Short mmCIF file of C-alpha atoms in Angstrom, two decimals:
data_model
loop_
_atom_site.label_atom_id
_atom_site.label_comp_id
_atom_site.label_asym_id
_atom_site.label_seq_id
_atom_site.Cartn_x
_atom_site.Cartn_y
_atom_site.Cartn_z
CA MET A 1 0.00 0.00 0.00
CA GLN A 2 2.77 2.38 1.02
CA ALA A 3 4.72 1.40 -2.07
CA LYS A 4 1.73 2.21 -4.24
CA ARG A 5 1.42 5.67 -2.72
CA PHE A 6 5.13 6.30 -3.15
CA PHE A 7 4.96 5.20 -6.75
CA ILE A 8 2.02 7.51 -7.47
CA LEU A 9 3.92 10.38 -5.84
CA LEU A 10 6.96 9.64 -7.97
CA LEU A 11 4.87 9.51 -11.13
CA ILE A 12 3.47 12.95 -10.32
CA ILE A 13 6.97 14.37 -9.64
CA PHE A 14 8.41 12.83 -12.78
CA TYR A 15 5.40 13.94 -14.81
CA PHE A 16 5.82 17.59 -13.84
CA ALA A 17 9.60 17.40 -14.28
CA GLY A 18 9.16 15.88 -17.71
CA HIS A 19 6.41 18.28 -18.66
CA ALA A 20 8.58 21.25 -17.75
CA VAL A 21 11.34 19.99 -20.01
CA TRP A 22 9.18 18.95 -22.92
CA ALA A 23 7.32 22.26 -22.80
CA GLN A 24 10.49 24.04 -23.92
CA PRO A 25 9.62 25.56 -27.33
CA ASP A 26 12.92 24.55 -28.89
CA TYR A 27 12.95 21.12 -27.28
CA SER A 28 16.48 21.95 -26.22
CA ILE A 29 16.75 19.43 -23.39
CA ALA A 30 16.93 15.77 -24.27
CA VAL A 31 14.99 13.58 -21.89
CA LYS A 32 14.66 9.82 -21.70
CA THR A 33 12.11 8.19 -19.42
CA GLY A 34 12.37 4.53 -18.54
CA LEU A 35 10.30 1.94 -16.77
CA GLY A 36 11.89 -1.43 -16.21
CA PHE A 37 11.96 -4.68 -14.31
CA ASN A 38 15.07 -6.57 -13.24
CA ALA A 39 15.62 -9.86 -11.47
CA GLY A 40 18.84 -11.29 -10.16
CA SER A 41 20.85 -12.60 -7.30
CA THR A 42 22.28 -10.84 -4.25
CA PHE A 43 25.34 -12.03 -2.36
CA LEU A 44 25.24 -11.56 1.42
CA LYS A 45 27.79 -12.18 4.13
CA GLU A 46 27.83 -10.99 7.70
CA ASN A 47 31.19 -10.63 9.41
CA GLY A 48 32.15 -13.97 10.97
CA MET A 49 29.19 -15.76 9.36
CA GLY A 50 28.70 -17.74 6.20
CA HIS A 51 27.67 -16.35 2.85
CA ALA A 52 24.39 -16.91 1.04
CA PHE A 53 22.49 -15.76 -2.01
CA ALA A 54 19.07 -14.19 -2.28
CA PHE A 55 16.74 -13.78 -5.24
CA THR A 56 15.94 -10.13 -5.88
CA LYS A 57 13.27 -8.45 -7.99
CA ILE A 58 13.41 -4.77 -8.85
CA ALA A 59 11.01 -2.35 -10.54
CA VAL A 60 12.82 0.76 -11.81
CA PHE A 61 11.60 4.17 -12.88
CA SER A 62 14.24 6.50 -14.30
CA MET A 63 14.72 9.78 -16.11
CA THR A 64 17.86 10.81 -17.96
CA PHE A 65 18.46 14.45 -18.83
CA GLY A 66 20.94 15.18 -21.62
CA LYS A 67 22.85 13.12 -24.17
CA PRO A 68 25.31 11.69 -25.00
CA GLN A 69 26.31 12.44 -21.39
CA GLY A 70 23.49 13.16 -19.02
CA PHE A 71 22.25 13.15 -15.48
CA ILE A 72 20.10 10.23 -14.41
CA ILE A 73 17.68 10.01 -11.50
CA SER A 74 16.00 6.78 -10.66
CA SER A 75 13.72 5.23 -8.10
CA LYS A 76 13.28 1.54 -7.41
CA LEU A 77 10.98 -0.79 -5.60
CA LEU A 78 13.06 -3.71 -4.45
CA TRP A 79 11.98 -7.08 -3.13
CA GLN A 80 14.79 -9.21 -1.75
CA ASP A 81 13.76 -12.75 -0.80
CA PRO A 82 15.32 -14.47 2.21
CA SER A 83 18.58 -16.11 1.18
CA ASN A 84 19.22 -19.82 0.99
CA TYR A 85 19.87 -21.52 4.34
CA THR A 86 23.46 -22.05 5.43
CA GLU A 87 24.89 -25.13 7.17
CA LEU A 88 23.83 -23.86 10.58
CA TRP A 89 20.23 -23.34 9.53
CA TYR A 90 20.33 -19.58 9.34
CA ARG A 91 19.72 -17.35 6.40
CA TYR A 92 19.69 -13.64 5.67
CA ARG A 93 16.32 -12.01 6.03
CA GLY A 94 14.35 -10.77 3.07
CA PHE A 95 13.08 -7.22 2.84
CA PHE A 96 11.15 -4.72 0.77
CA GLY A 97 12.86 -1.45 -0.06
CA ILE A 98 12.38 1.85 -1.86
CA SER A 99 15.38 3.63 -3.32
CA LEU A 100 16.22 7.00 -4.75
CA ALA A 101 19.46 7.54 -6.66
CA GLY A 102 21.21 10.02 -8.90
CA GLY A 103 24.18 9.69 -11.20
CA LEU A 104 25.63 10.03 -14.64
CA GLU A 105 24.77 8.24 -17.84
CA SER A 106 26.78 8.12 -21.02
CA SER A 107 25.95 6.70 -24.44
CA ILE A 108 28.85 4.80 -25.94
CA GLY A 109 27.96 3.27 -29.30
CA PRO A 110 24.72 1.36 -28.83
CA PHE A 111 25.25 1.06 -25.07
CA ASP A 112 24.04 3.31 -22.28
CA LEU A 113 26.39 3.14 -19.31
CA SER A 114 25.44 4.61 -15.99
CA LEU A 115 26.96 5.07 -12.58
CA SER A 116 24.73 6.18 -9.75
CA ALA A 117 24.61 6.49 -5.98
CA GLY A 118 21.66 6.57 -3.66
CA GLY A 119 19.97 5.21 -0.60
CA ILE A 120 17.47 2.47 0.14
CA LEU A 121 14.88 2.54 2.90
CA ALA A 122 13.90 -1.02 3.68
CA ARG A 123 11.84 -3.10 6.04
CA TYR A 124 12.56 -6.71 6.91
CA ASN A 125 9.82 -9.14 5.95
CA LEU A 126 7.55 -10.23 8.81
CA SER A 127 8.72 -7.45 11.07
CA TYR A 128 8.48 -3.78 11.93
CA SER A 129 12.24 -3.26 11.61
CA TYR A 130 13.15 -0.46 9.22
CA PHE A 131 16.66 0.27 8.04
CA TRP A 132 18.47 2.45 5.57
CA PHE A 133 21.68 1.99 3.65
CA PRO A 134 23.48 3.68 0.75
CA PHE A 135 24.44 1.96 -2.46
CA LEU A 136 26.50 2.42 -5.60
CA GLU A 137 25.36 0.98 -8.89
CA ALA A 138 26.83 0.47 -12.33
CA GLY A 139 24.31 -0.06 -15.10
CA LEU A 140 24.40 -1.07 -18.72
CA ALA A 141 21.55 -0.95 -21.23
CA LEU A 142 21.34 -2.03 -24.84
CA PRO A 143 18.32 -1.22 -27.06
CA ILE A 144 16.92 -4.40 -28.51
CA PHE A 145 13.71 -3.24 -30.14
CA GLU A 146 12.44 0.09 -31.51
CA PHE A 147 8.68 0.59 -31.48
CA GLY A 148 8.98 3.96 -33.28
CA GLU A 149 8.03 7.47 -32.07
CA GLY A 150 10.83 7.33 -29.51
CA LEU A 151 9.61 4.23 -27.75
CA SER A 152 12.10 1.40 -27.37
CA LEU A 153 12.82 -1.72 -25.37
CA SER A 154 16.26 -2.25 -23.86
CA GLY A 155 17.95 -5.11 -22.14
CA SER A 156 19.56 -3.98 -18.90
CA LEU A 157 22.23 -5.15 -16.50
CA ALA A 158 22.55 -3.65 -13.00
CA LEU A 159 25.48 -4.22 -10.65
CA PRO A 160 24.77 -2.60 -7.28
CA VAL A 161 27.01 -2.69 -4.23
CA TYR A 162 24.95 -2.27 -1.07
CA LEU A 163 26.89 -0.45 1.63
CA ARG A 164 25.17 -2.06 4.60
CA LYS A 165 27.16 -1.89 7.81
CA ASP A 166 26.01 -5.27 9.12
CA VAL A 167 26.23 -7.32 5.94
CA ALA A 168 28.55 -7.22 2.94
CA SER A 169 26.26 -7.32 -0.03
CA PHE A 170 26.36 -6.91 -3.79
CA ALA A 171 24.13 -8.03 -6.59
CA ALA A 172 23.77 -8.62 -10.30
CA SER A 173 20.45 -8.43 -12.09
CA LEU A 174 19.19 -8.59 -15.65
CA GLY A 175 16.01 -7.11 -17.00
CA LEU A 176 14.05 -5.22 -19.59
CA LYS A 177 13.43 -1.50 -19.75
CA LEU A 178 10.80 0.34 -21.76
CA GLU A 179 12.12 3.79 -22.67
CA TYR A 180 10.59 6.88 -24.19
CA LYS A 181 12.95 9.42 -25.75
CA SER A 182 11.83 13.04 -26.13
CA LYS A 183 11.97 14.83 -29.50
CA ALA A 184 15.19 16.60 -28.51
CA TRP A 185 16.73 13.27 -27.66
CA ARG A 186 15.79 11.84 -31.03
CA GLN A 187 17.27 14.78 -32.98
CA PRO A 188 20.69 13.95 -34.31
CA MET B 1 23.44 -31.24 -28.44
CA LYS B 2 23.72 -34.09 -25.92
CA ARG B 3 26.63 -32.33 -24.23
CA ALA B 4 24.63 -29.10 -23.98
CA THR B 5 21.67 -30.96 -22.49
CA ALA B 6 23.92 -32.71 -19.98
CA SER B 7 25.49 -29.37 -19.00
CA LEU B 8 22.06 -27.83 -18.50
CA ILE B 9 20.94 -30.77 -16.37
CA SER B 10 24.05 -30.61 -14.20
CA LEU B 11 23.66 -26.83 -13.83
CA ALA B 12 20.04 -27.29 -12.75
CA ALA B 13 21.11 -30.02 -10.32
CA MET B 14 23.76 -27.72 -8.84
CA LEU B 15 21.22 -24.94 -8.39
CA LEU B 16 18.74 -27.31 -6.77
CA LEU B 17 21.40 -28.70 -4.46
CA GLY B 18 22.37 -25.15 -3.55
CA CYS B 19 18.78 -24.50 -2.48
CA ALA B 20 18.34 -27.77 -0.56
CA MET B 21 18.09 -27.54 3.22
CA PRO B 22 21.32 -28.68 4.89
CA GLU B 23 21.24 -31.53 7.40
CA PRO B 24 19.99 -30.40 10.84
CA PRO B 25 22.83 -28.93 12.88
CA LYS B 26 23.23 -29.64 16.60
CA ARG B 27 20.53 -27.66 18.39
CA ILE B 28 20.51 -27.24 22.16
CA ALA B 29 17.71 -25.56 24.08
CA LEU B 30 18.39 -24.15 27.54
CA LEU B 31 15.01 -23.70 29.19
CA TYR B 32 14.47 -21.87 32.48
CA GLY B 33 11.24 -21.20 34.31
CA VAL B 34 10.61 -19.87 37.77
CA SER B 35 7.14 -20.05 39.24
CA LYS B 36 8.15 -20.40 42.89
CA TYR B 37 10.37 -17.51 43.96
CA ASN B 38 9.25 -17.92 47.54
CA SER B 39 9.03 -21.58 48.45
CA SER B 40 6.90 -20.93 51.53
CA LEU B 41 4.09 -19.58 49.36
CA ASN B 42 1.89 -21.36 46.87
CA GLU B 43 2.17 -20.88 43.15
CA GLY B 44 0.23 -17.87 41.97
CA VAL B 45 0.60 -16.05 45.30
CA TYR B 46 2.86 -13.02 44.89
CA PRO B 47 5.74 -13.07 44.23
CA ASN B 48 5.15 -16.55 42.88
CA LEU B 49 3.73 -17.10 39.42
CA SER B 50 1.66 -19.98 38.06
CA ALA B 51 2.80 -20.61 34.52
CA PRO B 52 6.62 -20.60 34.10
CA ASP B 53 7.25 -24.20 35.23
CA ASP B 54 4.41 -25.39 32.98
CA ASP B 55 5.79 -23.19 30.20
CA VAL B 56 9.17 -24.89 30.41
CA ASN B 57 7.68 -28.39 30.52
CA ALA B 58 5.53 -27.70 27.47
CA MET B 59 8.43 -26.04 25.62
CA GLU B 60 10.56 -29.09 26.43
CA ALA B 61 7.97 -31.47 24.99
CA GLY B 62 7.53 -29.33 21.88
CA LEU B 63 11.22 -28.83 21.19
CA LEU B 64 12.12 -32.49 21.82
CA SER B 65 9.55 -33.47 19.22
CA LYS B 66 11.22 -31.03 16.81
CA GLY B 67 14.66 -32.55 17.22
CA TRP B 68 16.18 -30.23 19.81
CA GLU B 69 18.35 -31.42 22.68
CA VAL B 70 16.80 -29.91 25.80
CA ARG B 71 18.37 -28.94 29.12
CA LYS B 72 15.78 -27.50 31.47
CA LYS B 73 15.89 -25.99 34.94
CA ILE B 74 12.76 -25.16 36.91
CA ASN B 75 12.21 -23.13 40.08
CA GLY B 76 14.90 -23.69 42.78
CA VAL B 77 17.61 -24.75 40.34
CA ALA B 78 17.02 -21.99 37.78
CA SER B 79 19.35 -19.51 39.46
CA LYS B 80 21.65 -16.91 37.94
CA THR B 81 24.70 -18.99 38.85
CA GLN B 82 23.18 -22.06 37.21
CA ILE B 83 22.26 -20.17 34.04
CA LYS B 84 25.77 -18.78 33.81
CA ALA B 85 27.27 -22.25 34.36
CA ASP B 86 24.98 -23.92 31.82
CA ILE B 87 25.91 -21.41 29.14
CA ALA B 88 29.61 -21.67 30.00
CA ALA B 89 29.38 -25.46 29.69
CA LEU B 90 28.53 -25.00 26.02
CA ALA B 91 31.89 -23.35 25.30
CA GLY B 92 33.47 -24.73 22.17
CA SER B 93 30.18 -26.06 20.85
CA ASN B 94 29.20 -25.20 17.33
CA ALA B 95 25.55 -25.74 18.16
CA ILE B 96 22.62 -23.43 17.69
CA VAL B 97 21.51 -22.49 21.18
CA LEU B 98 17.99 -21.53 22.10
CA PHE B 99 17.85 -19.72 25.43
CA TYR B 100 14.35 -19.54 26.87
CA PHE B 101 13.29 -17.89 30.11
CA SER B 102 9.84 -17.62 31.67
CA GLY B 103 9.45 -15.75 34.93
CA HIS B 104 9.51 -12.28 36.39
CA GLY B 105 11.20 -9.40 34.67
CA VAL B 106 11.81 -5.99 36.21
CA SER B 107 12.98 -2.58 35.15
CA TYR B 108 14.96 -0.43 37.53
CA ASN B 109 16.69 2.85 36.71
CA ASP B 110 16.11 2.24 32.99
CA THR B 111 17.82 -1.15 33.13
CA ALA B 112 15.77 -4.27 32.53
CA TYR B 113 16.41 -7.58 34.23
CA ILE B 114 15.11 -11.11 34.10
CA CYS B 115 14.67 -12.63 37.53
CA PRO B 116 15.93 -16.20 37.97
CA TYR B 117 15.43 -18.11 41.21
CA GLY B 118 17.08 -16.28 44.09
CA ALA B 119 16.25 -12.84 42.74
CA ILE B 120 13.50 -12.45 45.36
CA ASP B 121 14.32 -13.32 48.97
CA SER B 122 12.05 -14.88 51.58
CA SER B 123 10.87 -11.41 52.65
CA ASN B 124 9.89 -10.71 49.04
CA ASN B 125 12.71 -8.20 48.55
CA LEU B 126 14.14 -7.95 45.06
CA LEU B 127 17.87 -8.71 44.89
CA LEU B 128 19.04 -7.02 41.71
CA TYR B 129 22.47 -8.67 41.88
CA GLU B 130 20.75 -12.03 41.46
CA CYS B 131 18.94 -10.79 38.34
CA ILE B 132 20.37 -10.81 34.82
CA THR B 133 20.68 -7.71 32.62
CA PRO B 134 20.76 -7.87 28.80
CA LYS B 135 24.47 -7.00 28.93
CA GLU B 136 25.18 -9.89 31.30
CA LEU B 137 23.18 -12.41 29.30
CA TYR B 138 24.92 -11.45 26.06
CA SER B 139 28.32 -11.53 27.78
CA TYR B 140 27.67 -15.10 29.04
CA LEU B 141 26.90 -16.20 25.50
CA LYS B 142 29.88 -14.38 24.04
CA LEU B 143 32.28 -15.66 26.69
CA ALA B 144 31.21 -19.18 25.79
CA GLY B 145 32.04 -18.35 22.18
CA LEU B 146 28.50 -19.08 21.01
CA GLY B 147 27.94 -17.51 17.64
CA HIS B 148 24.41 -18.70 17.05
CA ALA B 149 21.81 -18.12 19.71
CA ILE B 150 18.10 -17.47 19.66
CA ILE B 151 16.78 -15.89 22.84
CA ILE B 152 13.09 -16.18 23.72
CA LEU B 153 11.92 -14.33 26.81
CA ASP B 154 8.47 -14.47 28.34
CA SER B 155 8.82 -11.86 31.05
CA CYS B 156 7.88 -8.27 31.76
CA TYR B 157 10.08 -5.57 30.18
CA SER B 158 11.81 -8.21 28.06
CA GLY B 159 11.83 -5.85 25.06
CA ALA B 160 14.93 -4.28 26.61
CA PHE B 161 16.81 -7.45 25.63
CA VAL B 162 15.99 -6.89 21.95
CA GLU B 163 18.87 -5.26 20.09
CA GLU B 164 17.82 -3.06 17.18
CA GLY B 165 21.25 -2.93 15.54
CA PRO B 166 21.15 -0.93 12.33
CA SER B 167 17.38 -1.00 12.22
CA ILE B 168 14.59 0.92 13.92
CA ASP B 169 11.93 -1.05 15.73
CA ALA B 170 8.62 0.63 14.95
CA ILE B 171 6.77 -1.19 17.72
CA PRO B 172 6.61 1.14 20.74
CA PRO B 173 7.98 0.14 24.18
CA VAL B 174 4.40 0.32 25.48
CA PHE B 175 1.91 -0.94 22.93
CA GLY B 176 -1.81 -0.32 22.80
CA VAL B 177 -4.39 2.21 21.68
CA ASN B 178 -5.36 3.12 25.22
CA ASP B 179 -1.71 3.62 26.18
CA LYS B 180 -1.20 5.68 23.02
CA GLY B 181 1.41 3.16 21.96
CA TYR B 182 0.97 3.06 18.22
CA ILE B 183 3.15 1.41 15.59
CA LYS B 184 5.53 4.26 14.87
CA TYR B 185 5.21 4.97 11.15
CA LYS B 186 1.94 5.43 9.32
CA LEU B 187 3.67 5.54 5.95
CA PHE B 188 6.68 3.50 4.90
CA LEU B 189 8.67 6.63 4.06
CA ASP B 190 8.06 8.12 7.50
CA ALA B 191 10.77 5.77 8.77
CA GLY B 192 13.36 7.39 6.48
CA PRO B 193 14.93 10.06 8.72
CA GLU B 194 15.24 7.82 11.79
CA ALA B 195 16.53 4.88 9.76
CA PHE B 196 19.11 7.17 8.15
CA TRP B 197 20.39 8.41 11.52
CA GLN B 198 20.42 4.88 12.87
CA TYR B 199 22.69 3.89 9.98
CA ILE B 200 25.01 6.80 10.73
CA SER B 201 25.13 6.23 14.48
CA TYR B 202 25.17 2.49 15.10
CA SER B 203 28.41 0.59 15.30
CA GLN B 204 27.56 -2.99 16.15
CA SER B 205 25.22 -5.51 14.61
CA PRO B 206 23.00 -7.53 16.96
CA SER B 207 24.88 -10.66 17.95
CA TYR B 208 21.83 -12.81 18.56
CA VAL B 209 18.23 -13.13 17.47
CA THR B 210 15.92 -12.20 20.33
CA LEU B 211 12.16 -12.53 20.60
CA SER B 212 10.57 -10.86 23.57
CA ALA B 213 7.05 -11.21 24.85
CA ALA B 214 6.65 -7.52 25.60
CA GLY B 215 8.19 -4.11 25.08
CA SER B 216 10.95 -2.64 27.22
CA LYS B 217 8.46 -0.70 29.35
CA GLU B 218 5.47 -3.01 29.51
CA LEU B 219 4.25 -6.06 31.35
CA SER B 220 3.63 -9.50 29.96
CA TYR B 221 0.93 -11.78 31.31
CA GLU B 222 0.14 -15.36 32.20
CA THR B 223 -3.38 -16.70 32.22
CA SER B 224 -4.89 -19.59 34.13
CA SER B 225 -7.35 -20.32 31.32
CA TRP B 226 -4.47 -21.18 29.00
CA GLY B 227 -2.22 -22.49 31.78
CA HIS B 228 0.75 -20.65 30.33
CA GLY B 229 2.32 -17.31 29.74
CA VAL B 230 0.33 -15.70 26.92
CA PHE B 231 3.37 -15.33 24.66
CA THR B 232 4.63 -18.83 25.42
CA TYR B 233 1.19 -20.19 24.61
CA ALA B 234 1.43 -18.53 21.20
CA VAL B 235 4.90 -20.07 20.69
CA LEU B 236 3.59 -23.51 21.70
CA ASN B 237 0.73 -23.12 19.23
CA ALA B 238 3.19 -22.26 16.48
CA MET B 239 4.85 -25.65 17.06
CA GLU B 240 1.57 -27.40 16.34
CA ASP B 241 0.07 -25.14 13.68
CA PRO B 242 1.18 -25.75 10.07
CA LYS B 243 0.14 -22.17 9.31
CA ALA B 244 3.16 -20.92 11.27
CA ASP B 245 5.22 -21.77 8.20
CA LEU B 246 4.23 -18.56 6.48
CA ASP B 247 6.48 -18.88 3.44
CA LYS B 248 5.53 -22.55 3.02
CA ASP B 249 9.13 -23.75 2.78
CA SER B 250 8.39 -26.50 5.37
CA TYR B 251 10.46 -24.78 8.07
CA VAL B 252 9.41 -22.31 10.73
CA ASP B 253 12.07 -19.66 11.26
CA SER B 254 12.53 -17.03 13.96
CA SER B 255 10.83 -14.29 11.91
CA GLU B 256 7.84 -16.51 11.20
CA LEU B 257 7.60 -17.40 14.88
CA PHE B 258 7.56 -13.68 15.71
CA GLU B 259 4.87 -12.95 13.12
CA TYR B 260 2.76 -15.91 14.19
CA SER B 261 3.00 -15.15 17.91
CA ARG B 262 2.30 -11.43 17.51
CA ASN B 263 -0.78 -12.19 15.42
CA TYR B 264 -1.90 -14.80 17.92
CA LEU B 265 -1.40 -12.44 20.84
CA ASN B 266 -3.23 -9.61 19.09
CA LYS B 267 -6.14 -11.82 18.12
CA TYR B 268 -6.66 -13.86 21.27
CA TRP B 269 -5.37 -11.54 24.00
CA ASN B 270 -5.10 -7.91 22.98
CA ASN B 271 -8.52 -7.81 21.31
CA ILE B 272 -10.10 -9.04 24.52
CA TYR B 273 -8.02 -7.34 27.21
CA LYS B 274 -7.01 -4.05 25.56
CA ASN B 275 -9.43 -2.14 27.79
CA ASN B 276 -8.35 -3.83 31.03
CA TYR B 277 -6.46 -1.30 33.08
CA ASP B 278 -3.75 -2.47 35.46
CA THR B 279 -3.59 -0.04 38.37
CA ASP B 280 -0.15 -1.22 39.55
CA SER B 281 1.61 -0.58 36.25
CA GLY B 282 -0.67 2.23 35.09
CA GLN B 283 -0.99 0.47 31.75
CA TYR B 284 -3.61 -1.40 29.81
CA ALA B 285 -3.18 -5.15 29.50
CA ASP B 286 -2.46 -5.32 25.78
CA TYR B 287 1.16 -5.74 24.75
CA HIS B 288 3.26 -6.62 21.76
CA PRO B 289 6.21 -8.95 21.12
CA HIS B 290 9.46 -7.57 19.70
CA LEU B 291 12.10 -9.02 17.40
CA SER B 292 15.74 -7.96 17.12
CA GLY B 293 17.11 -6.24 14.02
CA SER B 294 19.60 -8.97 13.20
CA PRO B 295 20.07 -9.57 9.48
CA ARG B 296 19.86 -13.32 10.19
CA GLU B 297 16.91 -15.58 10.87
CA TYR B 298 17.12 -19.20 12.04
CA ALA B 299 15.08 -22.20 11.01
CA LEU B 300 13.75 -23.47 14.34
CA TRP B 301 12.03 -26.65 13.27
CA LYS B 302 10.72 -28.54 10.30
CA ASN B 303 6.98 -28.53 10.02
CA ASP B 304 5.52 -32.00 10.43
#
C-alpha cells in the first residue's frame, strides 16, 4: 500500500519534471524516461558468518536528462527474498525497499552506461524493523527493439554494491526497460 | 546437443542442491522457568507465578519433538549462577543455542532484568544482583564463544533485551491504543529520517536473534485459562500449527515465529483485554512482542 502511494507520488513528480522539459519551445533538453523490471541474485555475508544468495526483484523508474552524457535520477521498488539456508540453519532475512538515486549516464555506441549512488529505505519481511543503507550501482543498457516514435525496449544489467554496515552485499540483475525518448533526444 | 543438455541438467542439479536444506545442525535448548520464587508460598501467590514451570515443561515437549536437545531448569535450580554455568558449559560447541526464560522481569533505573530463582528473597525483597541484565546475558553467550543463539523471553520488560542494531523497531515500548502506543510509522517513508540516523550512528550488529514477549516498558501476562504465559502459549501453538510456516518452505524460522505469535497475541489476548487497566503498572493489559534487528533468521524446526 505504502509502495503504491510512493509510486504515485513519484509519477506525479516525474510527470511535472518531464512536462517542464518537454514544454520548452525549442525542445532543447533531451529527456529519456524509462520503466523497467530486473531480477537477479544478491550475495550476502555478515562478518564472521557464512555467505548466502538471495533472489531479488526490482522495478525501476528512471529519467535521464541530456545526451550523450546526461544526469540520471531513478527510483526503485526492491523485493529481496530471504537467502538460501546455510549449514547452521540460518539465512539472511528478506526485505522490501524503496530507493532514490542520482548519477551520470553516457551513451557509448549502442550502449548506455550509468553510474549512480543513492539510498534504500527497507523493512525486513515479517517485522516492523526499518533500516536504511546507501548503495552504488553500475548499469548497462542495450536497445533491442524500436517501437517507433521514440519508444524502445532495452535489455539492462545492474550491478549494485549495497553499503550495509552489518552485511557485505552486492548483486547482479538482468532485466528489460521500456524507454521513451523526447523529441530533442531523437534529434541527431 | 547431448553435451549441452547434460550441461544444463548438471547446472540445474547444482542450483537445486544449492537450495536444498542442509542436514539439521546440533541444536541445544536451555530452558528456564521460575514459578516459585518464595518456596513458603503457593504458586500464583505473589511473588510466585503460576505458569513458568508449565511453560518450560511444554516447551521441552515441543522442542524435543522437533529434534532439539533440551536442558531445562525449573524453580529452585534456575538460578543466575546455574544459568551462567549452563551457558559456560557449552563453550566450544558449534551448536545453535535456544535460550528460553519464563518468569519475572523488572525494570529499575532504565535497566531491565530477568529474575531467575534467588532474585527475590524470603521477605519478598528484590535482589538485583541475582537478576540478569541484557548485557550480562549477552556476555555469558559471548564468553562461551557461542555464535548462534536465539533468545526467547516471556517476562515483563523483556523488550529491553531486543537489540535493534542498524534498524529501527517501529513497535513502541508500550503498545496499545489506550496507552497511546501506536506502531511508529503510518507511511513506509516516514521511517526514512530515523533509519538514516540509525545507519550513521550504530556501530555494532546484533549478535543474537531475540524474541521478547513484551516491550521494554510493559508487562507480559500469564493466564490460568491457558495455563501458560500468553506469549509462550502462542509459541507452543506455532509448534503445532502448520500455518506458522508462512512462506511454506516446510520450516518455521525465527521471523515466522515472531509474526505468528504477535498475530496470535493480538487476536486472542489484545482484542479481549485491551481495555483492562492495570492499576499497579498504570498500563492497559495489551502488549506486543518484539524481534531484534539482526540480518539473520534461524530455522527453528521442520513442520511435520
